[in-house]
CSV table of C-alpha atoms in Angstrom, one decimal:
chain,number,residue,atom,x,y,z
H,1,ASP,CA,89.4,23.5,31.6
H,2,THR,CA,85.5,22.9,30.9
H,3,ALA,CA,84.2,20.0,32.9
H,4,VAL,CA,82.0,18.5,30.4
H,5,SER,CA,82.2,20.2,27.1
H,6,GLN,CA,80.2,19.8,23.9
H,7,THR,CA,80.5,20.8,20.1
H,8,PRO,CA,78.7,22.3,18.4
H,9,LYS,CA,76.8,24.7,20.8
H,10,TYR,CA,74.5,25.4,18.3
H,11,LEU,CA,73.5,23.7,15.1
H,12,VAL,CA,70.9,24.3,12.2
H,13,THR,CA,70.3,21.7,9.9
H,14,GLN,CA,68.1,20.6,7.3
H,15,MET,CA,65.6,17.7,7.6
H,16,GLY,CA,66.7,14.3,6.5
H,17,ASN,CA,70.2,15.5,7.4
H,18,ASP,CA,72.6,13.7,9.1
H,19,LYS,CA,74.2,14.9,12.2
H,20,SER,CA,76.8,14.4,14.9
H,21,ILE,CA,77.1,16.1,18.8
H,22,LYS,CA,80.3,15.7,20.2
H,23,CYS,CA,80.9,15.2,24.2
H,24,GLU,CA,83.8,15.3,25.9
H,25,GLN,CA,84.8,15.2,29.5
H,26,ASN,CA,88.2,15.7,31.6
H,27,LEU,CA,86.6,14.7,35.0
H,28,GLY,CA,87.9,11.0,34.8
H,29,HIS,CA,84.0,10.1,35.3
H,30,ASP,CA,83.2,6.1,33.9
H,31,THR,CA,79.9,7.1,33.3
H,32,MET,CA,78.1,9.0,30.3
H,33,TYR,CA,74.5,10.2,29.1
H,34,TRP,CA,72.8,12.4,26.8
H,35,TYR,CA,69.2,13.8,28.2
H,36,LYS,CA,66.6,15.5,25.7
H,37,GLN,CA,65.0,18.6,26.4
H,38,ASP,CA,62.3,19.9,24.6
H,39,SER,CA,60.6,23.1,24.2
H,40,LYS,CA,58.1,22.2,27.7
H,41,LYS,CA,61.7,21.9,30.1
H,42,PHE,CA,60.9,19.1,29.9
H,43,LEU,CA,64.7,16.6,31.0
H,44,LYS,CA,64.1,13.4,29.5
H,45,ILE,CA,67.4,10.4,29.5
H,46,MET,CA,68.3,9.2,26.3
H,47,PHE,CA,71.2,7.0,26.8
H,48,SER,CA,73.9,6.0,29.3
H,49,TYR,CA,77.1,4.6,29.7
H,50,ASN,CA,79.2,3.1,31.8
H,51,ASN,CA,82.9,2.1,31.3
H,52,LYS,CA,81.7,2.5,27.3
H,53,GLU,CA,79.6,-0.3,27.5
H,54,LEU,CA,75.5,0.7,26.9
H,55,ILE,CA,73.6,1.1,29.9
H,56,ILE,CA,70.3,2.8,29.2
H,57,ASN,CA,68.1,3.1,25.9
H,58,GLU,CA,65.6,4.8,26.4
H,59,THR,CA,63.2,4.6,24.0
H,60,VAL,CA,64.9,6.2,22.0
H,61,PRO,CA,64.4,6.1,17.5
H,62,ASN,CA,66.9,4.6,16.4
H,63,ARG,CA,68.0,6.8,14.4
H,64,PHE,CA,70.3,7.9,17.3
H,65,SER,CA,73.1,6.5,17.7
H,66,PRO,CA,76.0,7.1,20.7
H,67,LYS,CA,78.9,6.0,20.6
H,68,SER,CA,81.5,5.8,22.8
H,69,PRO,CA,85.3,5.4,21.5
H,70,ASP,CA,86.8,5.7,25.3
H,71,LYS,CA,85.3,6.5,29.0
H,72,ALA,CA,86.1,10.4,28.4
H,73,HIS,CA,83.8,10.8,24.7
H,74,LEU,CA,80.3,9.9,24.1
H,75,ASN,CA,78.9,11.2,20.9
H,76,LEU,CA,75.3,11.7,19.4
H,77,HIS,CA,74.9,10.8,16.1
H,78,ILE,CA,71.1,11.7,14.5
H,79,ASN,CA,70.6,10.2,10.7
H,80,SER,CA,67.7,10.8,8.8
H,81,LEU,CA,66.8,14.3,10.9
H,82,GLU,CA,63.2,15.4,11.6
H,83,LEU,CA,61.4,18.6,12.9
H,84,GLY,CA,60.8,17.2,16.2
H,85,ASP,CA,63.8,16.5,17.4
H,86,SER,CA,64.6,19.8,17.9
H,87,ALA,CA,65.6,20.3,20.9
H,88,VAL,CA,68.2,21.2,23.1
H,89,TYR,CA,71.0,18.2,24.1
H,90,PHE,CA,72.9,17.7,27.6
H,91,CYS,CA,75.7,15.7,28.4
H,92,ALA,CA,76.4,14.4,31.1
H,93,SER,CA,78.9,12.5,33.4
H,94,SER,CA,79.2,10.8,36.9
H,95,TYR,CA,81.0,8.6,38.7
H,96,SER,CA,79.1,5.6,39.1
H,97,GLY,CA,80.6,4.9,42.8
H,98,THR,CA,78.5,3.6,46.0
H,99,GLY,CA,75.7,5.4,46.7
H,100,GLY,CA,76.1,8.3,44.2
H,101,THR,CA,77.5,11.0,42.9
H,102,GLU,CA,76.1,13.8,41.0
H,103,ALA,CA,76.6,14.5,37.5
H,104,PHE,CA,78.2,17.4,35.7
H,105,PHE,CA,76.3,18.5,32.7
H,106,GLY,CA,77.4,20.8,29.4
H,107,GLN,CA,76.4,24.0,28.2
H,108,GLY,CA,74.1,22.0,25.6
H,109,THR,CA,73.5,21.4,22.1
H,110,ARG,CA,70.5,23.8,20.4
H,111,LEU,CA,69.3,21.9,17.3
H,112,THR,CA,66.7,23.5,15.4
H,113,VAL,CA,65.6,21.2,12.3
H,114,VAL,CA,64.1,23.0,9.9
N,1,SER,CA,58.4,5.5,37.3
N,2,GLN,CA,61.7,6.2,38.5
N,3,GLN,CA,61.7,10.0,38.3
N,4,GLY,CA,60.9,12.7,41.1
N,5,GLU,CA,57.7,14.5,40.6
N,6,GLU,CA,58.5,18.2,41.4
N,7,ASP,CA,55.7,20.6,43.3
N,8,PRO,CA,54.7,23.1,42.5
N,9,GLN,CA,55.2,23.5,38.7
N,10,ALA,CA,55.8,27.0,39.6
N,11,LEU,CA,56.7,29.9,42.1
N,12,SER,CA,57.0,33.3,42.4
N,13,ILE,CA,57.7,35.0,45.2
N,14,GLN,CA,59.9,38.9,46.7
N,15,GLU,CA,63.1,38.3,46.8
N,16,GLY,CA,64.2,38.2,50.2
N,17,GLU,CA,61.3,35.7,51.2
N,18,ASN,CA,62.1,32.0,51.3
N,19,ALA,CA,61.5,29.6,48.8
N,20,THR,CA,59.7,26.0,49.0
N,21,MET,CA,59.8,23.1,46.6
N,22,ASN,CA,59.1,19.6,46.8
N,23,CYS,CA,59.8,16.2,45.4
N,24,SER,CA,57.8,12.9,45.8
N,25,TYR,CA,59.1,9.8,44.1
N,26,LYS,CA,57.8,6.3,44.3
N,27,THR,CA,60.3,3.3,45.1
N,28,SER,CA,63.2,3.1,47.6
N,29,ILE,CA,66.0,5.9,47.0
N,30,ASN,CA,69.6,5.3,47.8
N,31,ASN,CA,70.3,9.1,47.7
N,32,LEU,CA,68.5,12.1,45.9
N,33,GLN,CA,69.9,15.2,44.5
N,34,TRP,CA,68.9,18.3,43.6
N,35,TYR,CA,69.7,20.1,40.7
N,36,ARG,CA,69.0,23.8,39.2
N,37,GLN,CA,69.1,25.0,36.0
N,38,ASN,CA,69.2,28.6,34.4
N,39,SER,CA,68.0,29.9,31.4
N,40,GLY,CA,69.4,28.8,28.7
N,41,ARG,CA,72.3,26.9,30.5
N,42,GLY,CA,72.9,23.0,31.6
N,43,LEU,CA,71.9,21.8,35.0
N,44,VAL,CA,74.2,22.1,38.1
N,45,HIS,CA,74.2,20.4,40.6
N,46,LEU,CA,73.5,21.5,44.3
N,47,ILE,CA,73.0,18.7,46.8
N,48,LEU,CA,73.2,15.3,47.6
N,49,ILE,CA,71.3,13.5,50.1
N,50,ARG,CA,71.4,10.0,51.2
N,51,SER,CA,68.7,8.0,52.1
N,52,ASN,CA,70.1,7.5,55.8
N,53,GLU,CA,69.9,10.8,56.4
N,54,ARG,CA,67.1,13.8,57.3
N,55,GLU,CA,68.3,16.7,56.4
N,56,LYS,CA,71.1,18.2,54.8
N,57,HIS,CA,72.6,22.1,54.8
N,58,SER,CA,74.6,23.9,52.3
N,59,GLY,CA,74.9,27.4,52.7
N,60,ARG,CA,70.9,29.2,51.8
N,61,LEU,CA,70.2,25.4,51.0
N,62,ARG,CA,68.4,23.4,53.2
N,63,VAL,CA,67.0,19.8,52.3
N,64,THR,CA,65.1,17.1,54.1
N,65,LEU,CA,64.2,13.7,53.3
N,66,ASP,CA,61.6,11.4,54.7
N,67,THR,CA,61.4,8.2,53.3
N,68,SER,CA,58.8,7.0,55.1
N,69,LYS,CA,56.6,9.0,52.7
N,70,LYS,CA,58.9,9.0,50.2
N,71,SER,CA,59.4,12.9,50.0
N,72,SER,CA,62.2,15.3,49.8
N,73,SER,CA,61.8,19.3,50.1
N,74,LEU,CA,64.8,21.9,48.9
N,75,LEU,CA,64.2,25.3,50.9
N,76,ILE,CA,66.2,28.3,49.7
N,77,THR,CA,66.0,31.0,52.6
N,78,ALA,CA,66.5,35.4,51.7
N,79,SER,CA,66.2,34.6,48.0
N,80,ARG,CA,67.9,37.2,45.8
N,81,ALA,CA,67.8,37.8,42.0
N,82,ALA,CA,69.9,35.0,41.2
N,83,ASP,CA,67.8,32.2,42.5
N,84,THR,CA,65.6,32.3,39.4
N,85,ALA,CA,65.2,29.2,37.5
N,86,SER,CA,64.5,25.6,37.6
N,87,TYR,CA,64.9,23.1,40.2
N,88,PHE,CA,65.3,19.5,39.4
N,89,CYS,CA,65.3,16.6,42.0
N,90,ALA,CA,66.5,13.1,40.7
N,91,PRO,CA,65.9,9.9,43.0
N,92,GLY,CA,68.9,8.0,43.1
N,93,TYR,CA,68.7,4.1,42.9
N,94,SER,CA,71.4,1.3,43.0
N,95,SER,CA,72.1,1.8,39.7
N,96,ALA,CA,74.3,4.6,39.9
N,97,SER,CA,74.2,4.7,35.8
N,98,LYS,CA,70.7,6.3,35.3
N,99,ILE,CA,70.1,9.9,36.9
N,100,ILE,CA,66.2,10.9,36.0
N,101,PHE,CA,64.9,14.4,36.1
N,102,GLY,CA,61.1,15.2,36.7
N,103,SER,CA,59.5,18.2,35.2
N,104,GLY,CA,60.9,20.5,37.4
N,105,THR,CA,59.8,23.4,39.6
N,106,ARG,CA,60.3,26.8,38.2
N,107,LEU,CA,61.1,29.7,40.3
N,108,SER,CA,60.6,33.6,39.6
N,109,ILE,CA,62.2,35.7,42.3
N,110,ARG,CA,60.7,39.5,41.8
N,111,PRO,CA,62.5,42.5,43.0
């Protein structure tokens, strides 16, 4: 069973469209994240949710809206896609126990905006 | 900034040699984690070292932590072609809901 799964794996779309990426974890974790990795491989945190509550929103345009229907899911909706949104988006989850725990990552969604 | 800074940015060594990469950070931490990313894949957790630990081993990996210098190092011994990847450190703070990465070290193992 895949611990953190994202769909779709590849997404090609035109500028101006709205798209969603889904993420699900079956690890019982209480914290989920979205990261963006650009062409230079820099991995930037976008959002963090703990128990369905938004914890971190790192200067992300409001065209990006995360939605967490329950602790096992964190979806990313993107409105009015722009060329600069092309990147690989990773979902991750972890448990927010004392002292920190490891994060598990999905396989990534490669978004290409044309 | 709460992210770690990995050094060097790129490292190329011969198979069988040891690889050392470093991570520096700026504020006090609870723990520090190292991750590996193979090309086109998600990150994989390698090791977590807590602030009260100085050294930790996992197979061919050895991680050290010097909280006085706010730095950590990852040593991979007897490198293999499969170790070719990018390596990221992630300092951990009191808020466990934030795992932030630097730009990573790209390690290439030459046959």
